[in-house]
Each structure stands twice: as C-alpha cells, then as structure tokens.
Short mmCIF file of C-alpha atoms in Angstrom, two decimals:
data_model
loop_
_atom_site.label_atom_id
_atom_site.label_comp_id
_atom_site.label_asym_id
_atom_site.label_seq_id
_atom_site.Cartn_x
_atom_site.Cartn_y
_atom_site.Cartn_z
CA MET G 6 7.34 3.51 6.90
CA ASP G 7 9.11 1.37 4.30
CA ILE G 8 8.85 -2.14 5.68
CA LEU G 9 11.10 -3.53 2.96
CA SER G 10 14.01 -1.30 4.18
CA PHE G 11 13.66 -2.52 7.74
CA LEU G 12 13.28 -6.12 6.57
CA GLY G 13 16.32 -5.78 4.30
CA VAL G 14 18.60 -4.52 7.13
CA ILE G 15 17.38 -7.23 9.54
CA LEU G 16 17.78 -9.97 7.00
CA ALA G 17 21.30 -8.76 6.06
CA PHE G 18 22.40 -8.88 9.69
CA ALA G 19 20.70 -12.19 10.29
CA ALA G 20 22.34 -13.76 7.22
CA ILE G 21 25.87 -12.72 8.19
CA ILE G 22 25.61 -13.49 11.87
CA GLY G 23 23.54 -16.65 11.36
CA GLY G 24 25.86 -17.97 8.71
CA ASN G 25 28.84 -17.37 11.01
CA LEU G 26 27.17 -19.27 13.81
CA MET G 27 26.19 -22.15 11.52
CA GLU G 28 29.86 -22.54 10.56
CA GLY G 29 30.74 -22.82 14.23
CA GLY G 30 32.08 -19.31 14.62
CA HIS G 31 31.38 -16.82 17.40
CA THR G 32 29.74 -13.41 17.00
CA SER G 33 32.61 -11.84 18.95
CA ALA G 34 34.92 -12.86 16.11
CA LEU G 35 33.18 -10.36 13.84
CA VAL G 36 33.81 -7.48 16.23
CA ASN G 37 37.20 -5.90 15.70
CA GLY G 38 37.88 -2.32 16.78
CA PRO G 39 40.89 -1.60 14.57
CA ALA G 40 39.20 -2.98 11.48
CA MET G 41 36.07 -0.96 12.23
CA ALA G 42 38.09 2.19 12.65
CA ILE G 43 39.97 1.63 9.36
CA VAL G 44 36.92 0.83 7.21
CA PHE G 45 34.28 3.12 8.69
CA GLY G 46 36.62 6.03 9.27
CA GLY G 47 38.39 5.64 5.94
CA THR G 48 35.13 5.37 3.98
CA LEU G 49 33.66 8.40 5.72
CA GLY G 50 36.85 10.39 5.19
CA ALA G 51 36.88 9.60 1.45
CA ALA G 52 33.28 10.64 1.16
CA LEU G 53 33.93 13.93 2.96
CA LEU G 54 36.89 14.62 0.70
CA GLN G 55 34.81 14.05 -2.42
CA THR G 56 31.51 15.75 -1.44
CA PRO G 57 30.71 19.46 -0.96
CA LEU G 58 29.38 20.24 2.54
CA LYS G 59 25.92 21.23 1.29
CA THR G 60 25.55 17.98 -0.65
CA PHE G 61 26.78 15.87 2.31
CA LEU G 62 24.38 17.52 4.79
CA HIS G 63 21.51 17.06 2.33
CA ALA G 64 22.45 13.34 2.00
CA LEU G 65 22.22 13.02 5.79
CA ARG G 66 18.78 14.67 5.81
CA LEU G 67 17.59 12.39 3.00
CA SER G 68 18.88 9.26 4.72
CA GLY G 69 15.82 9.11 6.95
CA SER G 70 13.59 8.69 3.94
CA ILE G 71 15.13 5.26 3.35
CA PHE G 72 13.03 3.97 6.21
CA SER G 73 10.27 6.60 6.17
CA PRO G 74 9.80 7.99 2.68
CA PRO G 75 7.60 11.10 2.14
CA ARG G 76 4.13 10.02 1.16
CA ILE G 77 2.72 11.08 -2.20
CA ASN G 78 -0.82 10.31 -3.35
CA ARG G 79 -1.18 10.69 -7.09
CA GLY G 80 -4.93 9.89 -7.02
CA GLU G 81 -5.59 12.59 -4.45
CA MET G 82 -3.57 15.18 -6.41
CA ILE G 83 -5.46 14.31 -9.64
CA ASN G 84 -8.73 14.84 -7.86
CA LYS G 85 -7.48 18.16 -6.54
CA MET G 86 -6.42 19.33 -9.98
CA VAL G 87 -9.75 18.37 -11.51
CA SER G 88 -11.65 20.29 -8.82
CA TRP G 89 -9.35 23.28 -9.24
CA GLY G 90 -9.96 23.10 -13.01
CA TYR G 91 -13.71 23.27 -12.49
CA LEU G 92 -13.30 26.16 -10.03
CA ALA G 93 -11.05 28.09 -12.45
CA ARG G 94 -13.54 27.60 -15.35
CA LYS G 95 -16.48 28.68 -13.19
CA ASP G 96 -15.05 31.59 -11.17
CA GLY G 97 -11.79 32.45 -12.91
CA LEU G 98 -8.20 31.82 -11.95
CA LEU G 99 -8.37 34.37 -9.08
CA ALA G 100 -10.71 31.96 -7.31
CA LEU G 101 -7.70 29.67 -6.78
CA GLU G 102 -6.07 32.21 -4.45
CA ARG G 103 -7.75 30.76 -1.37
CA VAL G 104 -6.61 27.30 -2.51
CA SER G 105 -2.98 28.40 -2.49
CA GLU G 106 -3.33 29.58 1.13
CA THR G 107 -4.37 26.12 2.31
CA GLU G 108 -2.08 23.93 0.15
CA SER G 109 0.69 22.38 2.28
CA ASP G 110 3.04 21.34 -0.61
CA LEU G 111 5.21 24.33 -1.33
CA PHE G 112 5.84 23.33 -4.96
CA VAL G 113 2.13 22.96 -5.65
CA ARG G 114 1.42 26.22 -3.81
CA LYS G 115 3.95 28.06 -6.00
CA GLY G 116 2.31 26.65 -9.15
CA ILE G 117 -1.13 27.77 -8.00
CA GLN G 118 0.19 31.22 -7.14
CA LEU G 119 1.62 31.48 -10.66
CA LEU G 120 -1.87 30.70 -11.99
CA VAL G 121 -3.43 33.34 -9.77
CA ASP G 122 -0.90 35.89 -10.98
CA GLY G 123 -2.01 35.24 -14.56
CA GLY G 124 1.26 33.78 -15.76
CA ASP G 125 1.59 32.60 -19.36
CA PRO G 126 1.16 28.74 -19.46
CA GLU G 127 4.54 28.21 -21.20
CA ALA G 128 6.26 30.57 -18.72
CA ILE G 129 4.69 28.67 -15.81
CA ARG G 130 5.98 25.39 -17.28
CA ILE G 131 9.49 26.78 -17.65
CA LEU G 132 9.63 28.21 -14.17
CA LEU G 133 8.34 25.06 -12.48
CA ASN G 134 10.53 22.78 -14.59
CA VAL G 135 13.64 24.79 -13.66
CA GLU G 136 12.84 24.44 -9.95
CA LEU G 137 12.05 20.68 -10.33
CA GLU G 138 15.27 20.00 -12.29
CA ASN G 139 17.40 21.81 -9.74
CA ARG G 140 15.70 19.91 -6.87
CA GLU G 141 16.14 16.62 -8.70
CA GLU G 142 19.83 17.24 -9.37
CA MET G 143 20.50 18.20 -5.76
CA GLU G 144 18.71 15.09 -4.43
CA LEU G 145 20.38 12.74 -6.95
CA ASN G 146 23.77 14.13 -5.93
CA ALA G 147 22.83 13.37 -2.30
CA ALA G 148 21.96 9.78 -3.24
CA LYS G 149 25.29 9.48 -5.05
CA VAL G 150 27.08 10.16 -1.75
CA PHE G 151 26.01 6.72 -0.48
CA ILE G 152 26.79 5.10 -3.82
CA ALA G 153 30.28 6.64 -3.78
CA MET G 154 30.83 5.41 -0.22
CA GLY G 155 29.79 1.96 -1.45
CA GLY G 156 32.57 2.10 -3.98
CA TYR G 157 35.19 3.16 -1.43
CA ALA G 158 34.33 0.75 1.33
CA PRO G 159 35.63 -2.52 -0.28
CA THR G 160 38.90 -0.83 -1.21
CA ILE G 161 39.30 0.57 2.26
CA GLY G 162 38.59 -2.96 3.55
CA ILE G 163 41.45 -4.30 1.40
CA LEU G 164 43.67 -1.54 2.77
CA GLY G 165 42.79 -2.69 6.29
CA ALA G 166 43.60 -6.28 5.29
CA VAL G 167 46.99 -5.27 3.97
CA MET G 168 47.71 -3.31 7.15
CA GLY G 169 46.79 -6.34 9.24
CA LEU G 170 49.11 -8.56 7.20
CA ILE G 171 51.91 -6.04 7.58
CA HIS G 172 51.34 -6.25 11.33
CA VAL G 173 51.55 -10.07 11.09
CA MET G 174 54.76 -9.97 9.12
CA GLN G 175 56.36 -7.64 11.66
CA ASN G 176 55.55 -10.02 14.48
CA LEU G 177 56.39 -13.43 13.03
CA ALA G 178 58.71 -14.06 15.94
CA ASP G 179 55.94 -13.43 18.44
CA PRO G 180 53.15 -15.92 17.94
CA GLY G 181 50.98 -14.15 20.50
CA MET G 182 50.74 -11.10 18.19
CA LEU G 183 49.83 -13.02 15.09
CA GLY G 184 46.20 -13.61 15.96
CA ALA G 185 45.28 -9.94 16.30
CA GLY G 186 46.89 -9.02 12.98
CA ILE G 187 45.23 -11.86 11.03
CA ALA G 188 41.87 -11.05 12.62
CA THR G 189 42.13 -7.43 11.59
CA ALA G 190 43.06 -8.44 8.03
CA PHE G 191 40.11 -10.72 7.46
CA VAL G 192 37.49 -8.73 9.44
CA ALA G 193 38.43 -5.50 7.64
CA THR G 194 37.66 -7.16 4.34
CA ILE G 195 34.31 -8.40 5.69
CA TYR G 196 33.44 -4.92 6.92
CA GLY G 197 34.38 -3.23 3.65
CA VAL G 198 32.54 -5.64 1.34
CA GLY G 199 29.59 -6.02 3.69
CA LEU G 200 29.11 -2.29 4.37
CA ALA G 201 29.19 -1.57 0.60
CA ASN G 202 26.98 -4.31 -0.73
CA LEU G 203 24.53 -4.77 2.13
CA PHE G 204 24.01 -1.14 3.14
CA LEU G 205 25.63 1.75 1.26
CA LEU G 206 24.88 0.73 -2.34
CA PRO G 207 21.30 -0.35 -1.56
CA PHE G 208 20.72 2.85 0.44
CA GLY G 209 21.94 5.04 -2.41
CA ASN G 210 19.98 3.23 -5.06
CA LYS G 211 16.75 3.30 -2.99
CA LEU G 212 17.17 7.04 -2.44
CA LYS G 213 17.70 7.47 -6.20
CA ALA G 214 14.49 5.54 -6.90
CA TYR G 215 12.54 7.73 -4.49
CA VAL G 216 13.96 10.91 -6.06
CA LEU G 217 12.98 9.80 -9.59
CA ASP G 218 9.51 8.78 -8.39
CA HIS G 219 8.92 12.12 -6.74
CA SER G 220 10.16 13.96 -9.83
CA GLN G 221 7.64 12.05 -11.92
CA TYR G 222 4.93 13.04 -9.46
CA TYR G 223 5.87 16.74 -9.72
CA ARG G 224 5.98 16.55 -13.48
CA MET G 225 2.36 15.38 -13.28
CA VAL G 226 1.62 18.38 -11.08
CA ILE G 227 3.22 20.73 -13.59
CA GLU G 228 1.14 19.22 -16.39
CA GLY G 229 -2.03 19.74 -14.39
CA ILE G 230 -1.25 23.32 -13.48
CA VAL G 231 -0.30 24.26 -17.08
CA SER G 232 -3.47 22.61 -18.35
CA ILE G 233 -5.57 24.72 -15.95
CA ALA G 234 -3.71 27.81 -17.17
CA GLU G 235 -4.57 26.94 -20.74
CA GLY G 236 -8.23 26.52 -19.81
CA GLU G 237 -8.49 22.85 -20.71
CA ASN G 238 -11.56 20.77 -19.89
CA PRO G 239 -11.08 19.27 -16.40
CA ARG G 240 -11.96 15.85 -17.76
CA PHE G 241 -9.09 16.12 -20.23
CA ILE G 242 -6.81 17.23 -17.41
CA GLU G 243 -7.75 14.10 -15.43
CA ILE G 244 -7.04 11.81 -18.36
CA LYS G 245 -3.71 13.51 -19.06
CA MET G 246 -2.56 13.31 -15.46
CA LYS G 247 -3.57 9.66 -15.10
CA GLY G 248 -0.94 8.95 -17.73
CA TYR G 249 1.65 9.64 -15.04
CA GLN G 250 0.32 6.96 -12.64
#
C-alpha cells in the first residue's frame, strides 16, 4: 500500500473543503450536477476519443497500482541471481530448470528458461530487452492516458463556465434563474482545474514513475541472467547488479 497516495488524496480534499468552510462557504455549494456532468463526462469523452481501447483498458488496470503498487525487492533478486550463478557453475545451466518451475515472476522465468535452453548470451539479452521495451512502452502509454485527461479537464471546465454564463445571459430578465447559471460557471472551473491538478496529473506521473522503476528492476534482472549465461563469477554478478539499486 502506498500511504503517500492515500495521504495525498485525503489532503487534497481536506484543503479544498476546509478552505471553503474557512471562507464561510458551504460544502453543498461545491456540489453541482450540471458542472459535474460537463467536466467529468467531457474529460472522459475526450480521453476515449484519443486513446485506443487496449491502452485505455490497460490504464484502468494500472490505476490500482497508484494506491497498491506491485512490490519488487532488488536485494532478494540479487541474492537469487548469486545463488543461481553458483548453481550453474557447479551443476551446469540445466540445473536451473527446476528453478524456472518455481519462479513466480513470468519475466524472470522466461529468462531462466532461455538459460536452460542454452541460448547465446547476446541473443538472450536482445530477446529480453525487446519484451521489456514493449512492456515499458505499453505501460507508459497507459500512464499518459491520465496525463492527457489532466490536460483536457481545465479546458472542459472553462467550456462549462462559458455554458453557464450563456445560460445567465439568456435569463437576465429572470433573477431566479441567474443563480444556477452562475454556480455552474464557477463550479465547472473548480472541477476542471481541481480534477486535473489534484488527481489526474499526479496519478499519471506517479504511474510513470512506477513504470520506470520497474523497468530499471528488470534491466537488472536481464544483466544478471546474461552474466550467468556468460559464466561470470557470482561475486562479480552481485557487484554488477548492486549498481542498479
């Protein structure tokens, strides 16, 4: 669980609602159905128009990792690689076959299987790098969905404000209708700017940071696997992999 993500969301809501109350406002003044429909619906619609279905669905799946990121343990993986290096030097690469059967990480399992199959070290590096680069690109594109929505939301909020003002101008002769139009105008702007800067842009950038961190972890894994394939001393493998921590 990422406590900073939970704390950030709570603090963002508390700052907006608390500031409004401190100024003598009421929480109900920040709730406006038409403004919500314009900003949330318009932002989502723009994102759907821009994004391929596969990327959008992947972004939804990744969104959970903002609050509960996948756990990676570099120290544990380094220890595994060192032990596998000793095993390979003692009993040969075929001895790693039983390791591949128990490894839960599919990427690591694939690398070990390539070792067992006697792949050339450079070919192993190329194959694993291709998979990693494709995965990284797909996940970065998913993170960019939230960043793009963060760019659309303020503009949609301004659109909602203009629509509210149009409603006001059309009802100048009816003072009873002016309040609703003005409220929609200002609240739509709050929704657009707040949604973008307090949630969507931070969400997208945090996902991007997680993706890059995981890619660095798997580059460490690739280096370890290739080093085992090249028959390097396990102590050298440990030193090399610690450079990625």
